[in-house]
Each structure stands twice: as C-alpha cells, then as structure tokens.
Amino acid sequence: MRSHFLKFSIFALQAPLIHAQDQSGFISLDCGLPDNTTYTESTTGIDYISDAAYIQTGIGKSILPEFQRGLQRQTWHLRSFPEGDRNCYNLSLRKGDEYLIRATFVYGNYDEMNELPKFDLHLGPNLWTSVTIQKASVGISTEIIHVIQSNHLFVCLVNTGNGIPFISALELRLLNNATYRTQIGSLELFARFDVCSTTGATFRFKEDIYDRLWWPYNRNDWTLVTTSYTVIAGSNLYQPPSLAMRTACTPVNSSQSLVFSIDPSSVPNAEFYLYMHFAEVQHLQANESRKFNIFYNGQFWFGPIIPSYLASTTFSTRSALTGGNYQFSIYRTADSTLPPILNAIEIYTVKLFLQYETFEKEIDAISNVKTIYGLKRNWQGDPCVPQAYAWDGLNCSYSGYNPPRIISLNLSSSGLNGEIPPYITSLTQLQYLDLSNNSLTGPVPEFLSQLQSLTVLNLDGNMLNGTVPSALIERSKNGLQLSIEGNPNLCVSLPCKKNKKKNVVVPIAASVASFSVLIIVLATVWRLLKRRQPPLDGNTDDESNTLFQLLELKNRRFKFSEVQTMTNDFERLLGTGGFGSVFYGHIDDTEVAVKMLSLSSSQGYKQFEAEVKTLFRVHHANLTSLIGYCNEGANLGLIYEYMAKGNLAEFLSDKSTRILKWEERLRIALEAAQGLEYLHEGCRPPIIHRDVKSTNILLNEDFQAKLADFGFSKTFPIEGGSHLSASIVGTTGYLDPEYRTSIILTKKGDVYSFGVVLLEIITGKPAVINAQTNNVRTHISQWVSSILSRGDIKSIVDPRLEGDFDVNSAWKAVEVAVLCVSHNSTRRPTMNEVVLELSQCLSAERARITGEHGNKSKNPADMMTMSFSTEIGPVHEIGPVPR
Ligand SMILES: *[C@@H]1O[C@H](CO)[C@@H](O)[C@H](O)[C@H]1NC(C)=O
Ligand SMILES: *[C@@H]1O[C@H](CO)[C@@H](O)[C@H](O)[C@H]1NC(C)=O
Ligand SMILES: *[C@@H]1O[C@H](CO)[C@@H](O)[C@H](O)[C@H]1NC(C)=O
Ligand SMILES: *[C@@H]1O[C@H](CO)[C@@H](O)[C@H](O)[C@H]1NC(C)=O
Ligand SMILES: *[C@@H]1O[C@H](CO)[C@@H](O)[C@H](O)[C@H]1NC(C)=O
Ligand SMILES: *[C@@H]1O[C@H](CO)[C@@H](O)[C@H](O)[C@H]1NC(C)=O
Ligand SMILES: *[C@@H]1O[C@H](CO)[C@@H](O)[C@H](O)[C@H]1NC(C)=O
Ligand SMILES: *[C@@H]1O[C@H](CO)[C@@H](O)[C@H](O)[C@H]1NC(C)=O
Ligand SMILES: *[C@@H]1O[C@H](CO)[C@@H](O)[C@H](O)[C@H]1NC(C)=O
C-alpha cells in the first residue's frame, strides 16, 4: 500500500445514500468565496461558508472553468497570497478538542500563468507539510488528526520562494478525542482504504459522519465478499462508515492469508499507526465459522478475531510502528471454516510538532493589542515562532522547550490612538516598550510599573495627560529608562510640574542608552574599583554610583563581611581553578556558590571581568545565574546559584555510583546544548564560551544542566562578525584542532568541544582515554571512529546502561557528536541544528519509555480493541450501489 499525498481528480460521484446528517463540529471553509456567502455542496450536502472571517489577507480567485467539471464546488474558488511571507488563518477552537483537519489545493490555472507553485503549510509554529502542485487539473489534499493545544489554531501558508501559495478549502471535523490517540505527536493521513470497493469511487460525508475521505482498494489476489445490509457502528467510537464496511476482501484462494505491507519509501523514518476495521458480512450457518489471527513481520500480533455480523470492530496499534519493515498477514485459525476478511483500513504517520507556541496569555494579550489599534503589518499567526516569521516590532526570548515569551515591543510611529491598553500587563517578561510618536491619550497607567523586567519605557511624543505614577518614577530611579518628552499635558509630580525639559524624571537614563554601552562602561567600573575603595552607601562619585545602582538592578552587591558570613568564613571549599577558589555558602535559605578571585594571577582578573560582563548580559535557564557580587578592595567575589549535584564529569566517571539513564543523558546534553545555542544565536553580539567541557556543565538538585564558567568567553566585537582571533585558551581534549593551528576563533570551536562532551555522555569515557596496559593516550573521537568503522553501535554506548536505550536515538546522538568533532569546521553543525537533533533523540527515547509503561499487558500483541458492538440494531435495507 503506497500513498502519501492523496490525489483525486473527482471527489464523489455517488448520490447520498443516507439521510441528511448533522454537521455540528464541522468547520467548512470555501477559501476565496466572497465574504458572507454560503451554499450547500450538491454532491455531499456539506454547507460551506466563506473563509473571509478567518483571515485578513490574500485575494479570492477562481480556477478556470474547464477545470471545474467533475470537481466539488468548494474547489472552484481559492485564496491566493501574493503578499507576505506567511499568511495565517485564525480559528477559535477549544483546547483539548481533537480535529481532523484537511487542506485542499486545486490550482486549475487560476492565475493563467500555468506555473505550478510549491509552498509550505504550517500548523501553528510547526511545519505541517510542503505542498507541491504537480498538475493544474489534479487536486491534492492533506489531512491531519490533531489535538488543539490552546484556544485557537493558526493554519499558515508560507511562501518559500517557489511560487505564490494558495488554498482551495480548509475543513475541520471534530472527532471523539478517545479515538486516534498517540503517545506523542499528531497523525498525518497516509492511506484510508475501503477494502474491496464495489463502486471504485472515493467517498466522504454523508456516508462517513466524520467526513473522512475513503479510497477504493482492490487487488487481483483478493476477492469481494459483501452484504446489502447496513453495517452499524454502534458504540464503536471510530464510527467506520457502512459503505466501507459492507464490502470486504478475502483471499481468492481460500486456504491462503491476506498479506499486505506498507511501503514507507515516500516517508523515510516515519512511524506508523494502523487502524483495521472488521465486520462479518455473510450470514454464517451453524456449522460455519470465521476466525483469524494477525501477524506482524512474521510474528503473532493479535487474535483470534471473530468479526461480529453487521457490526464493526476496530483494532488499532497502541504504540507507533517503527523499523522500516511493515508486513501484515491475516491467517485463518485451524478451526475456522472460512477465510479471513478485511473491510477497511486506515494508516497514519506520526507528525511531531516540537516547537511550542508562544505563551498563551501573551498571544491573547498581543492579539488584543492588535485588534484595539487595528494593526496590520505582518501580525498573523504565532507572534514569536517560527522565529523567521516573528511579528515586526516585537522580539521574544526563546529557551529550548519552553513557550517563547515576548520581551520587547516597539510600536513607535504606528499611528496609535486611544489609551494605553491594560493587555500590556499580561506581557510580564517585557523588557523594552516603545510607544513613542503616536497619538495616545489618557493617563500613564499605574500597571506599567508592575512590569518587573522593564528596563526601557518610551512614551515620548504622545498626548498623554495626568500625572506620572509615583511607582514609575521610583522605578526610574532604580534603573528604568523612562522617557516622557513631548507630552505637553503630562505632569511629573503634584503639584503639576510639566516636563518641558528633557528627561526630567530620568536622572540616569542618559548613561543607560543600551546594554552594549552599559557593558563597556562596566569594564571601566571594574578598573575604577581596582584603584580605590568603592562607595558603600552611594554618596560619592556620581558615575560609579549610577553604575552600582544599575548593577543592583539585577544582582545584589555584598560586603566582604557578608561574604564571610554566608560562607561561614570560607569553611567549605567546592573547587579551585586558575581564577581562585569556589566556596559553599547560603544567603538565608538559598544555597549559593561563592567564587573568590585570586589576585595573584592577572589572567584571573581578566577572566573575572569577562565573567561579570558575560553573566550580566545573559539570562537563560541553562546557564548558571549570578546572584550577587562583592567588590571590596582586594576582595572580588561572584555569588552564583548553588548547583547541588556538582558537575557532569563526576557522574560520567567510573567512580560514580549514580548511573545516569539514557533519557537523563539526552536531556542533560540537550540542556547544555540549549545554553550554548543561546550564547551563539540568542545573544547580540554572540558569545563564544571557549571552555565547554564536562566539568563546566553543572547539575542542580533536579539534575537540570547549566553551563558554567564564562571566564574565557569572548564576545564578537561587531554584530555580524563571524570570527575573531585571540590567544589560545581551553582545555586539552576539548580544543578544536583547527583553531589550534589557525588561531581564528569561531562558534565552531565551541561546537567541537560540545561534540567531545556529547561523546563522553554517550560512552561514559573521558575525553582522553588512557590505556591501562601500554600508557597510550587516545582521544575519545578516535576511539569512537575506530568502533564506528565496525558499525557496532552497542559497544559505543556506555555499557553501564546495559542496553536500556532506544537504538535509533543512540545512532542519531552518535552521528551528531561525530559531526561536531569533524576536523573540518565547515562540516560541523550549528548549535541550532544540534539542539534540534538532540530534541528528536530525546522524544524518541521518551516515546520508548512511555511505550513500555503504557503497555504493561502481557499480551504480546501490540494491539487493542477499541470497541465492540455486540448488539445488532435495526438494519436498513438500502438499494443496490450504483456502479
Ligand atoms: C458581512 O456581514 C457582516 C455582518 O453581517 C457585515 O458587517 C459585513 O459588512 C459583511 N461583509 C460584506 C462584504 O458584505
Ligand atoms: C476529551 O474532550 C473532553 C471534552 O470534550 C475533555 O474534557 C477531555 O479532557 C478530553 N480528553 C482528552 C484525553 O484530551
Ligand atoms: C491454494 O493455496 C494452497 C496453499 O498455498 C495451495 O496448495 C493450492 O494449490 C492453492 N490453490 C490454487 C487453486 O491455487
Ligand atoms: C454446512 O452444512 C451445510 C448443510 O446444512 C452443508 O451443505 C455444508 O457443506 C456444511 N459446510 C461445512 C463446512 O461443513
Ligand atoms: C484570532 O481570532 C480571535 C477571535 O476572533 C481574536 O480574538 C484574536 O485576536 C485573533 N488573533 C490574531 C492573532 O489575530
Ligand atoms: C529586536 O531584535 C533586533 C535584532 O537584535 C533589533 O534590531 C531590534 O531593534 C529589536 N526590536 C525591538 C523591538 O527590540
Ligand atoms: C522602533 O521602531 C521605530 C519606528 O519603526 C524605529 O525607528 C526604531 O529604530 C525602532 N527601535 C528599535 C529598538 O528597534
Ligand atoms: C512619527 O510618526 C510619523 C507617522 O506617524 C512619521 O511620519 C514621523 O517620521 C515620525 N517621527 C519620528 C521622529 O519618528
Ligand atoms: C485627560 O484627557 C482626557 C481626554 O483625552 C480627559 O477626559 C481627561 O479628563 C484628562 N485628564 C486629566 C487629568 O486632565
């Protein structure tokens, strides 16, 4: 059975056979149909409406008349998207509901250009499928069964530069959410067959109450058995249509079995779910019986099955089928007098949608802002993801598998009227808000002062009135850069003091023009600190005072005596390095690690400075965070969150008694990769860590991994720079061999080091392996490639795992690691790519684990019975099926 993209030239030829059905739970959009138009399609009886209420962009077109013949009416119109990279439908749905979603495309030379376009279809922030139109006359449709993740669904058409995207119809059918369950992911239709069809035609609603499309499937070695009665679905939640169930196939030679297989070549690496529908269609005599077993790749899988007379039963796979070989045989049992039958079958592939949507409250908030101000721009679909299509004027933070958050919003010069809307308060992570040069009226709302992360608030050039809330003024003294110039009716304080002069409220704003300026100045401060005792209560030098206030903004400054107290006079040493020593301590109930700079090394001071600069810029769940600092005379110290479980190397070493499971290893690798990805791709300008190694990956109480030690890190001096030269630093075994000779520093040096760490995680061996016998030292990458050349994955993976891992994910992880340690840096992947690959490994392993847990039954078969219907209800006789 081979099918992927489902082609049709004609939908249904048949007249409806059953009475009109309820269309509740249907959303049937005829795309491009003029606004407010509706009609009932004559062959199916489906009521279509215009799509105009669900999308703001695109233009309505029609296919040429010669292509319309034989096609259902909803394909006659289409919506085409000559403008914009991404255009999205916005459907308000209920979270947790399960829908069959079908998109249909008939080109029909609508633009009279005869150029067949290719474009992408996205479901929310994820790629659903790539659409390739192969013939003007041939329509294609793609179907997915998907559980709605929030209160809306975005279906987007994305221009990939290969022609103008369009869509003919978008149909959603609410399903019973107990059906078509997967362990992970959605289900993309691969094939849905009416096995041994008598009509040879495709059909859908009204024969199928869920409007699934069924294709005929006939074979020479299979023959038809049929009934003229209705096959009822009863309590079978799948509700397979009688039209498909009334006909079944049985082998021509009744002593043989029904054998079929899935050809996965069109969907390499896919995982399959299978749904087989059975019903007895012959009235059996007392001395007759039909009983059969199902075998999968030669192994007994499920049985015995005795189909019920005129009532459907559905059997489905409980977990995804993988492995590349999918042969199914249905054998009659020894005591069965009749050969096996198969009435209908559905095959789906698993579609993983890994990218999370933006934090739901923020989508709602920003959508409301869009509506209130009537903003057009490219504000469609998810605001933050995919990153390439993020909305203009806002930036987001992306941290691995957490929903993205909106961190800056620039609506400057956007012609905004009215008051500042309260929805802004839902954007709780907002750091930057620019509403300048608009016509905003009313007061400066108090709620703005509740945005804890806000560092820049620009309200210049509006018509705001009233008094600036005192809480905001307070904030502005503590680092918020507040600008309210050019609002003639706005008072700074009571009695009204108008802000005629520049920046009245903002004493320190001028020095905080941007983060990058801040970092440069910060370096100066450290130099200042070296020379003299810094002010403790902030009444001396203005410049440094301001900067301390800024530091205080996020990180707290501690006196040396406080550091002595928190470490109980440096009682417990956690480790030492070239820079100095790290001590255990606590501030109230919070455990901390205190790194004290050893002043004996000038390298140490530089590293210390580098670390402060870097840590001040970066904030990510997978990077250790700075809690405070101390700078009293010669005593320079940094206070970090305490990582209770120490470093990764300890857990990988032979001496460790706690063996990390494969799932934990993949997760730690992914988290460390995300930290590094953030430094490379999330920071502007990017940061190169330069000392990625397993001892610099720290684990907290919950074994969450964080990258630490930024003492060697380098920032690209200019944005867009791709490399810089610097003296060689790093650790033997992790150092990029190319960099060692070229002395040109790129992100790829970190990728190499990360690859070495990944190999350590997979193998449990150190970066440099000392042979016990002959004292020969081998680099881990050489060791791995020597084993790989034998194709022996099992002996690469840490033997302490005892084979308890998903082999495919292990292969993939090894492959990624080996690419990372390529000698030629151009062959190495980016950290983005590494993160993507590792997250796929992790999902595969997690699916394996949940598969094991969810499938505790001793039944060797991997199938379950969905629902039996034993009672036979009233049967309706219906006329002969037209041929
Ligand atoms: C469609 O109907 C709505 C509500 O009845 C109306 O506001 C809108 O103007 C109509 N659109 C067109 C194009 O007729
Ligand atoms: C199925 O849908 C119902 C509401 O129709 C909801 O209460 C339930 O949680 C859903 N079940 C699952 C597994 O999503
Ligand atoms: C039917 O199949 C059986 C077993 O494979 C075989 O022995 C027999 O010859 C076949 N009969 C015909 C008519 O092909
Ligand atoms: C079942 O019984 C009928 C007569 O009632 C007979 O004709 C037929 O051959 C029998 N079939 C089998 C498989 O024994
Ligand atoms: C999507 O539609 C809903 C309901 O019509 C609306 O509230 C929301 O603002 C829309 N979202 C976007 C991004 O346009
Ligand atoms: C978003 O980030 C880009 C690139 O870093 C920057 O050019 C732009 O100004 C930012 N926009 C806002 C609204 O902060
Ligand atoms: C904000 O938008 C305005 C107008 O579009 C632009 O001039 C300004 O550079 C933007 N600011 C940032 C930080 O991107
Ligand atoms: C202010 O916005 C208007 C359009 O609303 C624009 O023409 C003008 O250039 C903007 N002024 C500044 C200083 O950005
Ligand atoms: C601010 O302006 C609005 C009209 O835009 C007016 O209704 C309101 O009374 C004014 N508030 C103050 C305090 O002047």
JSON list of N, CA and C in Angstrom, two decimals, residues 708-730:
[
{"chain": "A", "resi": 708, "resn": "ALA", "atom": "N", "xyz": [28.49, 26.56, 32.84]},
{"chain": "A", "resi": 708, "resn": "ALA", "atom": "CA", "xyz": [29.09, 27.49, 33.78]},
{"chain": "A", "resi": 708, "resn": "ALA", "atom": "C", "xyz": [30.46, 27.95, 33.28]},
{"chain": "A", "resi": 709, "resn": "ASP", "atom": "N", "xyz": [31.06, 28.85, 34.05]},
{"chain": "A", "resi": 709, "resn": "ASP", "atom": "CA", "xyz": [32.43, 29.29, 33.84]},
{"chain": "A", "resi": 709, "resn": "ASP", "atom": "C", "xyz": [32.64, 30.05, 32.55]},
{"chain": "A", "resi": 710, "resn": "PHE", "atom": "N", "xyz": [32.33, 31.32, 32.62]},
{"chain": "A", "resi": 710, "resn": "PHE", "atom": "CA", "xyz": [32.45, 32.15, 31.43]},
{"chain": "A", "resi": 710, "resn": "PHE", "atom": "C", "xyz": [33.77, 32.94, 31.42]},
{"chain": "A", "resi": 711, "resn": "GLY", "atom": "N", "xyz": [34.73, 32.46, 32.21]},
{"chain": "A", "resi": 711, "resn": "GLY", "atom": "CA", "xyz": [35.98, 33.20, 32.37]},
{"chain": "A", "resi": 711, "resn": "GLY", "atom": "C", "xyz": [36.76, 33.38, 31.09]},
{"chain": "A", "resi": 712, "resn": "PHE", "atom": "N", "xyz": [36.59, 32.46, 30.14]},
{"chain": "A", "resi": 712, "resn": "PHE", "atom": "CA", "xyz": [37.33, 32.56, 28.89]},
{"chain": "A", "resi": 712, "resn": "PHE", "atom": "C", "xyz": [36.48, 33.12, 27.76]},
{"chain": "A", "resi": 713, "resn": "SER", "atom": "N", "xyz": [35.21, 33.39, 28.04]},
{"chain": "A", "resi": 713, "resn": "SER", "atom": "CA", "xyz": [34.30, 33.68, 26.93]},
{"chain": "A", "resi": 713, "resn": "SER", "atom": "C", "xyz": [34.68, 34.97, 26.23]},
{"chain": "A", "resi": 714, "resn": "LYS", "atom": "N", "xyz": [34.35, 35.01, 24.95]},
{"chain": "A", "resi": 714, "resn": "LYS", "atom": "CA", "xyz": [34.66, 36.17, 24.12]},
{"chain": "A", "resi": 714, "resn": "LYS", "atom": "C", "xyz": [33.40, 36.62, 23.42]},
{"chain": "A", "resi": 715, "resn": "THR", "atom": "N", "xyz": [33.27, 37.91, 23.30]},
{"chain": "A", "resi": 715, "resn": "THR", "atom": "CA", "xyz": [32.13, 38.47, 22.59]},
{"chain": "A", "resi": 715, "resn": "THR", "atom": "C", "xyz": [32.62, 39.00, 21.27]},
{"chain": "A", "resi": 716, "resn": "PHE", "atom": "N", "xyz": [31.87, 38.74, 20.23]},
{"chain": "A", "resi": 716, "resn": "PHE", "atom": "CA", "xyz": [32.25, 39.32, 18.94]},
{"chain": "A", "resi": 716, "resn": "PHE", "atom": "C", "xyz": [32.18, 40.82, 19.04]},
{"chain": "A", "resi": 717, "resn": "PRO", "atom": "N", "xyz": [33.23, 41.52, 18.58]},
{"chain": "A", "resi": 717, "resn": "PRO", "atom": "CA", "xyz": [33.24, 42.97, 18.74]},
{"chain": "A", "resi": 717, "resn": "PRO", "atom": "C", "xyz": [32.15, 43.64, 17.91]},
{"chain": "A", "resi": 718, "resn": "ILE", "atom": "N", "xyz": [31.86, 43.13, 16.75]},
{"chain": "A", "resi": 718, "resn": "ILE", "atom": "CA", "xyz": [30.83, 43.77, 15.94]},
{"chain": "A", "resi": 718, "resn": "ILE", "atom": "C", "xyz": [29.76, 42.76, 15.63]},
{"chain": "A", "resi": 719, "resn": "GLU", "atom": "N", "xyz": [28.57, 43.27, 15.54]},
{"chain": "A", "resi": 719, "resn": "GLU", "atom": "CA", "xyz": [27.46, 42.40, 15.17]},
{"chain": "A", "resi": 719, "resn": "GLU", "atom": "C", "xyz": [27.70, 41.87, 13.77]},
{"chain": "A", "resi": 720, "resn": "GLY", "atom": "N", "xyz": [27.38, 40.62, 13.57]},
{"chain": "A", "resi": 720, "resn": "GLY", "atom": "CA", "xyz": [27.55, 40.05, 12.24]},
{"chain": "A", "resi": 720, "resn": "GLY", "atom": "C", "xyz": [28.95, 39.54, 11.99]},
{"chain": "A", "resi": 721, "resn": "GLY", "atom": "N", "xyz": [29.89, 39.83, 12.91]},
{"chain": "A", "resi": 721, "resn": "GLY", "atom": "CA", "xyz": [31.23, 39.29, 12.76]},
{"chain": "A", "resi": 721, "resn": "GLY", "atom": "C", "xyz": [31.16, 37.78, 12.87]},
{"chain": "A", "resi": 722, "resn": "SER", "atom": "N", "xyz": [32.01, 37.09, 12.14]},
{"chain": "A", "resi": 722, "resn": "SER", "atom": "CA", "xyz": [31.90, 35.64, 12.20]},
{"chain": "A", "resi": 722, "resn": "SER", "atom": "C", "xyz": [33.10, 35.02, 12.90]},
{"chain": "A", "resi": 723, "resn": "HIS", "atom": "N", "xyz": [34.15, 35.75, 13.02]},
{"chain": "A", "resi": 723, "resn": "HIS", "atom": "CA", "xyz": [35.29, 35.16, 13.71]},
{"chain": "A", "resi": 723, "resn": "HIS", "atom": "C", "xyz": [36.16, 36.26, 14.29]},
{"chain": "A", "resi": 724, "resn": "LEU", "atom": "N", "xyz": [37.00, 35.90, 15.21]},
{"chain": "A", "resi": 724, "resn": "LEU", "atom": "CA", "xyz": [37.98, 36.85, 15.72]},
{"chain": "A", "resi": 724, "resn": "LEU", "atom": "C", "xyz": [39.17, 36.04, 16.18]},
{"chain": "A", "resi": 725, "resn": "SER", "atom": "N", "xyz": [40.30, 36.70, 16.26]},
{"chain": "A", "resi": 725, "resn": "SER", "atom": "CA", "xyz": [41.45, 35.94, 16.71]},
{"chain": "A", "resi": 725, "resn": "SER", "atom": "C", "xyz": [41.73, 36.28, 18.16]},
{"chain": "A", "resi": 726, "resn": "ALA", "atom": "N", "xyz": [42.27, 35.33, 18.83]},
{"chain": "A", "resi": 726, "resn": "ALA", "atom": "CA", "xyz": [42.53, 35.51, 20.25]},
{"chain": "A", "resi": 726, "resn": "ALA", "atom": "C", "xyz": [43.57, 34.47, 20.63]},
{"chain": "A", "resi": 727, "resn": "SER", "atom": "N", "xyz": [44.19, 34.69, 21.77]},
{"chain": "A", "resi": 727, "resn": "SER", "atom": "CA", "xyz": [45.17, 33.72, 22.19]},
{"chain": "A", "resi": 727, "resn": "SER", "atom": "C", "xyz": [44.46, 32.41, 22.51]},
{"chain": "A", "resi": 728, "resn": "ILE", "atom": "N", "xyz": [45.19, 31.32, 22.40]},
{"chain": "A", "resi": 728, "resn": "ILE", "atom": "CA", "xyz": [44.58, 30.01, 22.59]},
{"chain": "A", "resi": 728, "resn": "ILE", "atom": "C", "xyz": [44.32, 29.77, 24.06]},
{"chain": "A", "resi": 729, "resn": "VAL", "atom": "N", "xyz": [43.06, 29.51, 24.36]},
{"chain": "A", "resi": 729, "resn": "VAL", "atom": "CA", "xyz": [42.73, 29.06, 25.70]},
{"chain": "A", "resi": 729, "resn": "VAL", "atom": "C", "xyz": [41.85, 27.84, 25.53]},
{"chain": "A", "resi": 730, "resn": "GLY", "atom": "N", "xyz": [41.58, 27.18, 26.61]},
{"chain": "A", "resi": 730, "resn": "GLY", "atom": "CA", "xyz": [40.74, 26.00, 26.52]},
{"chain": "A", "resi": 730, "resn": "GLY", "atom": "C", "xyz": [41.41, 24.86, 27.25]}
]
